[in-house]
Structures are given as C-alpha cells and as structure tokens.
Amino acid sequence: MSVFDHSEFDNHEHVAFYHDEKAGLSAIIAVHNTNLGPALGGCRMWPYVNSSEALTDVLRLSKGMTYKAALANLELGGGKSVIIGDPRKAKTPEMMKAMGRFVDSLGGKYFTAEDSGIAVTDLQTMAEESDYIAGVSAKYHYAGEVPNGNPAPSTAYGVYVGLKASVEFGLKRSLDGVSVAIQGMGHVGYRLAKHLHEQGAKLYIADIFPEGIEKAQKEFGATVVAPEDILSLDVDVLAPCALGAAINDQTLPDIKAKVIAGAANNQLAREEMGELLSKRGILYAPDYVINAGGVIDIFHQRMASSSNEALRAHIEQIGDTLKEIYERAEKENKATNRVANVIAEERFSNKA
C-alpha cells in the first residue's frame, strides 16, 4: 500500500523512511504541515510490531503536532519521528548519531525533540550530527528551577493546569478530594501525580513498568492498580499518560470517570469517540491541547529572548484554551475534540 493511500495520510507534506543497517536504525519522519513555521515534534522509540504500525503512529502523531502548535499559539508546524526498536535493549550511541543524520537530511524542515523512549542524553548524541535537535539545552524553567532541556516538567505542569480547568468546568469543584486514575507513571505521569497530590487529590496509578509505580506509591500514597483495570475505575478523572488509543471500542463502555484529561497523544482510537464520550456526559480534554506544555517549553528555549515567567504564563494559557473549547462545544452541542480541530484548522489553514 502506498503511503498516499494510508488512512492516516491526511495530506502530509513529507514522509521519509531511513534505514542504516550498520547502526541498527530503522526510522520514519513525518512532516504534516508547515504553514505556521518549521515542523517540531519529538522522536519516539518503541518496539513496534511492524513498520506498518510505526507508520500509522508517526502519521497520527505528526498531524497532532500541527494542531497542538496551532492551539498553543506557536509559530510552528507539526512533525514527528519514530524509531523501530526497544529503547531498553536496542538503543546505542551509533543509532542516535544515525538518527541525527536522518533529521539533518531534511534541512531544517523538521526539528526533533524528546518523546517516549528517548532521553536528553540521546538528543545530545543526535545533536553531534545535526543542528535541528531541540531540547538539548535549556535556559528557562516554568518554576524557576535549574533547566536541563527535558520538556517533561513543562508537559506535566500543562496537563495539571488543563486537568484543573477541566475539573472546575465539568465537576464545578477544586482538586481537593478529587479521585484521579493515572495510566502511566513515566516522566510526565509521575510529575502530574506530584502536582495533584500537592492539591489534595486521591490518586490511583498503573504502569507496565515498576519504577515509577513504586516511587509514586511511596511518595504520594497512591493506590496501585493493575494496568488492565485502571481505565474502568470508579473515579472522578481519568488521566491517560501512556501510549495512544486508550479510549477505544473495548474500553469506552467501562469508563466511569466524568472527566478525561491526560498527557497521552491520540487518546481516542477514532474521532467518533468524542461524540460517544459527549453523549455519556464525559468531558474530554483534547489531548493535543492539554499536553502542549512540552512543545511550548521547547519553543521558549529556542527563542532569542524569553524568561521563566513568560514560559509559565504561556503554559497556563492551556487552561484558558480548554475553557474556550468547552464553552463553544456546549453552545454548539458538539464534541470537544471536533471543536478543537475546527479552531486549530482555522489557524493553520488561514496561513497557507
């Protein structure tokens, strides 16, 4: 099947495949739209079952970045890259250097950054081969701490801001005493749990890896739940913070939460899920809106002049954007993800 015929193609501007046998690298870069500026999107390393699965993921993620940048008020386009392989077993410095050369081959049309399976140290290795690697150094931190280039703290803070705004709008209450089920205790999920714990939320957590789980249980008094049970808990808020498509035909009927607000990309297996959630009275925070803190962080790090305060203020706009989406969705009787899409398309399409 041609990439042009792929169900997730959606008029991508550029899709590139790269294989370096010596370095053990098989990767794909997808650039969805650059009307607002050069494409920015993280590099994900994951043990995909096959190249078809990897292509589907990178196309969906790339498109999501276009919409994310537009709704985050950034002069950036959307792109993404994926490496096929287990980051815990197959990653090597040679592979990361080869990935840097791959990114460089697009000549600045695409900038990469951190995503699942890729650390700041990996980006620093890529940067030995390309000037188009973001997140390798940093000058600003939203909380005034010493920055290290990792956008995860900003992503988590943005999700926290968005979750808080969603609870205020949908449940008409503060976070104190709100029950939240977090699927995924990685870099973002753990930090989100910390923010919520500090506000008095009751936490339920799950992950396929034990490290983050054990830490969150000890530090936040979180209740550990089996991964297969986390989505169906009887809680106020569900926060998907792992891989995409957590909300699908199999899981949707069992969801009891009244708010879904998490960090994962592409949480809905298909767009129609938005209507199904709306019909059940579940308020959904469109993922590319609520998880935009990381790309906002990277944008500020690459600006000639910014500040900790400017970064924080920009991230906190996520809450205002979500409230705008919720109010418009309520007024027009439409699903929140559909309304978010329309607003984003109005922004990046008008710049064509």
Coordinates of N, CA and C in Angstrom, one line a residue, residues 164-342:
K164 N -7.0 20.7 36.0 CA -7.6 21.6 37.0 C -8.7 22.4 36.3
A165 N -8.5 22.9 35.2 CA -9.5 23.7 34.5 C -10.7 22.8 34.1
S166 N -10.4 21.6 33.7 CA -11.4 20.6 33.3 C -12.3 20.2 34.5
V167 N -11.7 20.0 35.6 CA -12.5 19.7 36.9 C -13.3 20.9 37.3
E168 N -12.8 22.1 37.2 CA -13.6 23.3 37.5 C -14.8 23.4 36.6
F169 N -14.6 23.2 35.3 CA -15.7 23.3 34.4 C -16.7 22.2 34.4
G170 N -16.1 21.0 34.5 CA -17.0 19.8 34.4 C -17.6 19.3 35.7
L171 N -16.8 19.5 36.8 CA -17.3 19.0 38.1 C -17.7 20.1 39.0
K172 N -17.3 21.3 38.6 CA -17.6 22.5 39.4 C -17.0 22.4 40.8
R173 N -15.8 22.0 40.9 CA -15.1 21.9 42.2 C -13.6 22.0 42.1
S174 N -12.9 22.1 43.2 CA -11.4 22.2 43.2 C -10.9 20.8 43.1
L175 N -9.6 20.7 43.1 CA -8.9 19.4 43.0 C -8.9 18.7 44.4
D176 N -9.1 19.4 45.5 CA -9.0 18.8 46.8 C -10.1 17.7 46.9
G177 N -9.6 16.4 47.1 CA -10.5 15.3 47.3 C -11.0 14.6 46.0
V178 N -10.6 15.2 44.9 CA -11.0 14.6 43.6 C -10.2 13.3 43.4
S179 N -10.8 12.3 42.9 CA -10.1 11.0 42.7 C -9.7 10.9 41.2
V180 N -8.4 10.6 41.0 CA -7.8 10.6 39.7 C -7.1 9.3 39.4
A181 N -7.4 8.7 38.3 CA -6.7 7.4 37.9 C -5.7 7.8 36.8
I182 N -4.5 7.6 37.0 CA -3.4 7.9 36.1 C -2.9 6.6 35.4
Q183 N -3.0 6.5 34.1 CA -2.5 5.4 33.4 C -1.1 5.8 32.9
G184 N 0.0 5.3 33.5 CA 1.3 5.6 33.1 C 2.0 6.5 34.1
M185 N 3.1 5.9 34.6 CA 3.9 6.7 35.6 C 5.3 6.9 35.1
G186 N 5.4 7.4 33.8 CA 6.6 7.8 33.2 C 7.0 9.2 33.6
H187 N 7.9 9.9 32.8 CA 8.4 11.2 33.1 C 7.2 12.2 33.4
V188 N 6.2 12.1 32.6 CA 5.1 13.1 32.7 C 4.1 12.6 33.8
G189 N 3.7 11.4 33.7 CA 2.7 10.8 34.6 C 3.1 11.0 36.1
Y190 N 4.4 10.7 36.4 CA 4.8 10.9 37.8 C 4.8 12.3 38.2
R191 N 5.2 13.2 37.4 CA 5.2 14.7 37.7 C 3.7 15.2 37.9
L192 N 2.8 14.7 37.0 CA 1.4 15.0 37.1 C 0.9 14.6 38.5
A193 N 1.3 13.4 38.9 CA 0.8 12.8 40.2 C 1.3 13.7 41.3
K194 N 2.5 14.2 41.2 CA 3.0 15.1 42.3 C 2.2 16.4 42.4
H195 N 1.9 17.0 41.2 CA 1.1 18.2 41.3 C -0.3 18.0 41.9
L196 N -0.9 16.9 41.5 CA -2.2 16.5 42.0 C -2.2 16.2 43.5
H197 N -1.2 15.5 43.9 CA -1.0 15.1 45.3 C -0.9 16.4 46.2
E198 N -0.2 17.4 45.7 CA 0.0 18.6 46.4 C -1.3 19.4 46.6
Q199 N -2.3 19.1 45.7 CA -3.6 19.8 45.7 C -4.6 19.0 46.4
G200 N -4.2 17.8 47.0 CA -5.1 17.0 47.8 C -5.9 16.0 47.0
A201 N -5.5 15.7 45.8 CA -6.3 14.7 45.0 C -5.9 13.3 45.5
K202 N -6.9 12.4 45.4 CA -6.7 11.0 45.7 C -6.3 10.2 44.5
L203 N -5.1 9.6 44.5 CA -4.5 9.0 43.3 C -4.6 7.5 43.2
Y204 N -4.9 7.1 42.0 CA -4.8 5.6 41.6 C -3.9 5.6 40.4
I205 N -2.9 4.6 40.4 CA -1.9 4.6 39.4 C -1.7 3.2 38.8
A206 N -1.2 3.2 37.6 CA -0.9 1.9 36.9 C 0.2 2.1 35.9
D207 N 1.0 1.1 35.7 CA 2.1 1.2 34.7 C 2.6 -0.2 34.4
I208 N 3.1 -0.5 33.2 CA 3.6 -1.8 33.0 C 5.1 -2.0 33.5
F209 N 5.7 -0.8 33.9 CA 7.0 -0.8 34.5 C 6.9 -0.5 36.0
P210 N 7.7 -1.1 36.8 CA 7.5 -0.9 38.3 C 8.2 0.4 38.9
E211 N 9.2 1.0 38.2 CA 10.0 2.0 38.8 C 9.1 3.2 39.3
G212 N 8.3 3.8 38.3 CA 7.5 5.0 38.7 C 6.4 4.6 39.6
I213 N 5.9 3.4 39.5 CA 4.8 3.0 40.4 C 5.3 3.0 41.8
E214 N 6.4 2.4 42.1 CA 6.9 2.2 43.5 C 7.2 3.6 44.1
K215 N 7.7 4.5 43.3 CA 8.1 5.8 43.7 C 6.8 6.6 44.1
A216 N 5.8 6.6 43.2 CA 4.6 7.3 43.4 C 3.8 6.8 44.6
Q217 N 3.8 5.5 44.8 CA 3.1 4.9 45.9 C 3.8 5.3 47.2
K218 N 5.1 5.3 47.3 CA 5.8 5.7 48.5 C 5.6 7.2 48.8
E219 N 5.8 8.0 47.8 CA 5.8 9.5 48.0 C 4.5 10.1 48.1
F220 N 3.5 9.6 47.3 CA 2.2 10.3 47.3 C 1.1 9.5 47.9
G221 N 1.4 8.3 48.4 CA 0.3 7.4 49.0 C -0.7 7.0 47.9
A222 N -0.2 6.9 46.7 CA -1.1 6.5 45.6 C -1.5 5.0 45.7
T223 N -2.7 4.7 45.3 CA -3.1 3.3 45.3 C -2.8 2.6 43.9
V224 N -2.0 1.5 44.0 CA -1.6 0.9 42.8 C -2.7 0.0 42.2
V225 N -2.9 0.0 40.9 CA -4.0 -0.7 40.3 C -3.4 -1.5 39.1
A226 N -3.9 -2.7 38.8 CA -3.4 -3.4 37.7 C -3.7 -2.6 36.4
P227 N -2.7 -2.7 35.4 CA -2.9 -1.9 34.2 C -4.2 -2.2 33.5
E228 N -4.7 -3.4 33.5 CA -5.9 -3.8 32.8 C -7.2 -3.2 33.5
D229 N -7.0 -2.7 34.8 CA -8.2 -2.2 35.5 C -8.2 -0.7 35.6
I230 N -7.2 0.0 35.3 CA -7.1 1.4 35.6 C -8.1 2.3 34.8
L231 N -8.5 1.9 33.6 CA -9.4 2.7 32.8 C -10.8 2.6 33.3
S232 N -11.1 1.5 34.0 CA -12.5 1.3 34.4 C -12.8 1.6 35.9
L233 N -11.9 2.3 36.5 CA -12.1 2.6 37.9 C -13.2 3.6 38.1
D234 N -13.9 3.5 39.2 CA -15.0 4.5 39.5 C -14.3 5.7 40.2
V235 N -13.8 6.6 39.3 CA -13.1 7.8 39.8 C -13.7 9.0 39.1
D236 N -13.3 10.2 39.6 CA -13.8 11.5 39.0 C -13.1 11.7 37.7
V237 N -11.8 11.5 37.7 CA -11.0 11.9 36.5 C -10.1 10.7 36.0
L238 N -10.1 10.5 34.7 CA -9.2 9.5 34.1 C -8.1 10.3 33.4
A239 N -6.8 10.0 33.7 CA -5.7 10.7 33.0 C -4.8 9.7 32.3
P240 N -5.1 9.5 31.0 CA -4.2 8.6 30.2 C -2.9 9.2 29.9
C241 N -1.8 8.6 30.4 CA -0.5 9.2 30.3 C 0.5 8.1 29.7
A242 N 0.0 7.2 28.9 CA 0.8 6.2 28.3 C 0.7 6.3 26.8
L243 N 0.6 5.2 26.1 CA 0.5 5.3 24.6 C -0.9 5.7 24.2
G244 N -1.1 5.9 22.9 CA -2.4 6.4 22.4 C -3.5 5.3 22.3
A245 N -4.6 5.7 21.9 CA -5.8 4.9 21.6 C -6.3 4.2 22.9
A246 N -6.1 4.8 24.1 CA -6.6 4.2 25.3 C -8.1 4.2 25.3
I247 N -8.7 5.2 24.7 CA -10.2 5.3 24.6 C -10.6 4.6 23.3
N248 N -11.1 3.4 23.3 CA -11.5 2.7 22.1 C -12.8 1.9 22.4
D249 N -13.2 1.2 21.4 CA -14.5 0.5 21.4 C -14.6 -0.5 22.6
Q250 N -13.4 -1.1 23.0 CA -13.4 -2.0 24.0 C -13.4 -1.4 25.4
T251 N -12.7 -0.3 25.6 CA -12.6 0.4 26.9 C -13.7 1.4 27.2
L252 N -14.2 2.0 26.2 CA -15.2 3.1 26.4 C -16.4 2.6 27.2
P253 N -17.0 1.5 27.0 CA -18.2 1.1 27.8 C -18.0 1.0 29.3
D254 N -16.7 0.8 29.7 CA -16.4 0.5 31.1 C -15.9 1.8 31.8
I255 N -15.7 2.9 31.1 CA -15.2 4.1 31.7 C -16.3 4.8 32.6
K256 N -15.9 5.0 33.8 CA -16.9 5.6 34.8 C -16.5 7.1 35.1
A257 N -15.3 7.5 34.8 CA -14.9 8.9 35.1 C -15.8 9.9 34.3
K258 N -16.0 11.0 34.9 CA -16.7 12.1 34.2 C -15.9 13.1 33.5
V259 N -14.5 13.0 33.7 CA -13.6 13.9 33.1 C -12.4 13.0 32.6
I260 N -12.0 13.2 31.3 CA -10.8 12.6 30.8 C -9.8 13.6 30.5
A261 N -8.7 13.7 31.2 CA -7.7 14.7 31.0 C -6.3 14.2 31.2
G262 N -5.6 13.8 30.2 CA -4.3 13.2 30.4 C -3.2 13.6 29.4
A263 N -2.0 13.1 29.5 CA -0.9 13.6 28.7 C -0.7 12.8 27.4
A264 N -1.3 11.6 27.3 CA -1.0 10.7 26.1 C -1.5 11.4 24.8
N265 N -0.7 11.1 23.8 CA -1.1 11.6 22.4 C -2.2 10.6 21.8
N266 N -3.0 11.2 21.0 CA -4.0 10.4 20.3 C -4.8 9.4 21.2
Q267 N -5.4 10.0 22.2 CA -6.1 9.1 23.2 C -7.3 8.4 22.6
L268 N -8.0 9.1 21.6 CA -9.1 8.5 21.0 C -8.7 7.6 19.9
A269 N -9.2 6.4 19.9 CA -8.9 5.4 18.8 C -9.4 5.9 17.5
R270 N -10.5 6.7 17.5 CA -11.0 7.3 16.3 C -11.8 8.6 16.7
E271 N -11.9 9.5 15.8 CA -12.5 10.8 16.2 C -13.9 10.7 16.7
E272 N -14.7 9.7 16.2 CA -16.1 9.5 16.6 C -16.2 9.2 18.1
M273 N -15.1 8.8 18.7 CA -15.2 8.6 20.2 C -15.5 9.8 20.9
G274 N -15.2 11.0 20.4 CA -15.5 12.3 21.0 C -17.0 12.4 21.2
E275 N -17.8 12.1 20.2 CA -19.3 12.1 20.3 C -19.8 11.1 21.3
L276 N -19.2 10.0 21.3 CA -19.7 8.9 22.2 C -19.4 9.3 23.7
L277 N -18.3 10.0 23.9 CA -18.0 10.5 25.2 C -19.0 11.6 25.6
S278 N -19.2 12.5 24.7 CA -20.1 13.6 25.0 C -21.5 13.1 25.3
K279 N -22.0 12.1 24.6 CA -23.3 11.5 24.8 C -23.5 10.9 26.2
R280 N -22.3 10.4 26.7 CA -22.3 9.8 28.1 C -22.0 10.8 29.2
G281 N -21.9 12.1 28.8 CA -21.7 13.1 29.8 C -20.3 13.2 30.3
I282 N -19.3 12.7 29.5 CA -17.9 12.7 29.9 C -17.2 13.8 29.2
L283 N -16.6 14.7 30.0 CA -15.9 15.9 29.5 C -14.5 15.4 29.1
Y284 N -14.2 15.6 27.8 CA -12.9 15.1 27.2 C -12.0 16.3 26.9
A285 N -10.8 16.4 27.5 CA -9.8 17.4 27.2 C -9.0 17.0 26.0
P286 N -9.2 17.6 24.8 CA -8.4 17.1 23.6 C -7.0 17.0 23.9
D287 N -6.4 15.9 23.6 CA -5.0 15.6 24.1 C -4.0 16.6 23.6
Y288 N -4.1 17.0 22.3 CA -3.0 17.9 21.8 C -3.1 19.3 22.4
V289 N -4.3 19.6 23.0 CA -4.4 20.9 23.7 C -3.8 20.8 25.1
I290 N -4.2 19.8 25.9 CA -3.7 19.7 27.3 C -2.3 19.3 27.4
N291 N -1.7 18.6 26.4 CA -0.3 18.2 26.6 C 0.7 19.0 25.9
A292 N 0.3 20.3 25.6 CA 1.2 21.2 24.8 C 2.3 21.8 25.6
G293 N 2.4 21.6 26.9 CA 3.4 22.3 27.7 C 4.8 22.0 27.2
G294 N 5.1 20.8 26.7 CA 6.4 20.4 26.3 C 6.9 21.2 25.0
V295 N 6.0 21.3 24.1 CA 6.3 22.0 22.8 C 6.4 23.5 23.1
I296 N 5.6 24.0 24.0 CA 5.7 25.4 24.4 C 7.1 25.6 25.1
D297 N 7.5 24.7 25.9 CA 8.8 24.8 26.6 C 9.9 24.9 25.5
I298 N 9.9 23.9 24.6 CA 11.0 23.9 23.5 C 11.0 25.2 22.7
F299 N 9.8 25.7 22.4 CA 9.7 26.9 21.7 C 10.4 28.1 22.4
H300 N 10.1 28.2 23.7 CA 10.8 29.3 24.5 C 12.3 29.1 24.6
Q301 N 12.7 27.8 24.7 CA 14.2 27.6 24.8 C 14.9 28.1 23.6
R302 N 14.2 28.0 22.4 CA 14.9 28.4 21.2 C 14.6 29.8 20.8
M303 N 13.8 30.5 21.6 CA 13.6 31.9 21.3 C 14.8 32.7 21.7
A304 N 15.1 33.9 21.0 CA 16.2 34.7 21.3 C 16.1 35.3 22.7
S305 N 14.8 35.6 23.1 CA 14.6 36.2 24.4 C 13.3 35.8 25.0
S306 N 13.4 35.2 26.2 CA 12.2 34.8 27.0 C 12.6 34.8 28.4
S307 N 11.8 34.2 29.3 CA 12.0 34.2 30.7 C 11.3 33.0 31.3
N308 N 11.6 32.7 32.6 CA 10.8 31.7 33.3 C 9.4 32.1 33.4
E309 N 9.1 33.4 33.7 CA 7.8 33.9 33.9 C 7.0 33.8 32.6
A310 N 7.6 34.1 31.4 CA 6.9 34.1 30.1 C 6.6 32.6 29.8
L311 N 7.5 31.7 30.1 CA 7.2 30.3 29.8 C 6.0 29.8 30.7
R312 N 6.1 30.1 31.9 CA 5.0 29.7 32.8 C 3.6 30.3 32.4
A313 N 3.6 31.6 32.0 CA 2.4 32.2 31.6 C 1.8 31.6 30.3
H314 N 2.7 31.2 29.4 CA 2.3 30.6 28.1 C 1.7 29.2 28.4
I315 N 2.3 28.5 29.3 CA 1.8 27.1 29.6 C 0.4 27.3 30.3
E316 N 0.3 28.3 31.1 CA -1.0 28.4 31.8 C -2.2 28.8 30.9
Q317 N -1.8 29.3 29.7 CA -2.9 29.6 28.7 C -3.6 28.3 28.3
I318 N -3.1 27.1 28.6 CA -3.7 25.9 28.2 C -5.1 25.8 28.9
G319 N -5.2 26.2 30.2 CA -6.4 26.2 30.9 C -7.5 27.1 30.2
D320 N -7.1 28.3 29.8 CA -8.0 29.2 29.2 C -8.4 28.6 27.8
T321 N -7.5 28.0 27.1 CA -7.9 27.5 25.8 C -8.9 26.3 25.9
L322 N -8.7 25.5 26.9 CA -9.6 24.4 27.2 C -11.0 24.9 27.5
K323 N -11.1 25.9 28.4 CA -12.4 26.5 28.8 C -13.1 27.1 27.6
E324 N -12.3 27.7 26.7 CA -12.9 28.3 25.4 C -13.5 27.1 24.6
I325 N -12.8 26.0 24.5 CA -13.3 24.8 23.8 C -14.5 24.3 24.4
Y326 N -14.5 24.1 25.7 CA -15.7 23.6 26.4 C -16.9 24.4 26.3
E327 N -16.7 25.8 26.4 CA -17.9 26.7 26.2 C -18.4 26.6 24.8
R328 N -17.5 26.6 23.8 CA -18.0 26.5 22.4 C -18.7 25.2 22.1
A329 N -18.1 24.1 22.7 CA -18.7 22.8 22.5 C -20.1 22.7 23.1
E330 N -20.2 23.3 24.3 CA -21.5 23.3 25.0 C -22.6 24.1 24.2
K331 N -22.1 25.3 23.7 CA -23.0 26.2 23.0 C -23.5 25.6 21.6
E332 N -22.5 24.9 20.9 CA -22.8 24.4 19.6 C -23.3 22.9 19.7
N333 N -23.3 22.3 20.9 CA -23.7 20.9 21.1 C -22.8 20.0 20.2
K334 N -21.5 20.2 20.3 CA -20.6 19.4 19.6 C -19.5 18.8 20.5
A335 N -18.9 17.7 20.1 CA -17.8 17.1 20.9 C -16.6 18.0 21.0
T336 N -16.0 18.0 22.1 CA -14.8 18.9 22.4 C -13.7 18.7 21.4
N337 N -13.4 17.4 21.0 CA -12.3 17.2 20.1 C -12.6 17.8 18.7
R338 N -13.9 17.8 18.3 CA -14.3 18.3 17.0 C -14.1 19.9 17.0
V339 N -14.5 20.5 18.1 CA -14.4 21.9 18.3 C -12.9 22.3 18.3
A340 N -12.1 21.6 19.0 CA -10.7 21.9 19.0 C -10.1 21.8 17.6
N341 N -10.5 20.8 16.9 CA -10.0 20.6 15.5 C -10.3 21.8 14.6
V342 N -11.6 22.3 14.7 CA -12.0 23.4 13.9 C -11.2 24.6 14.2

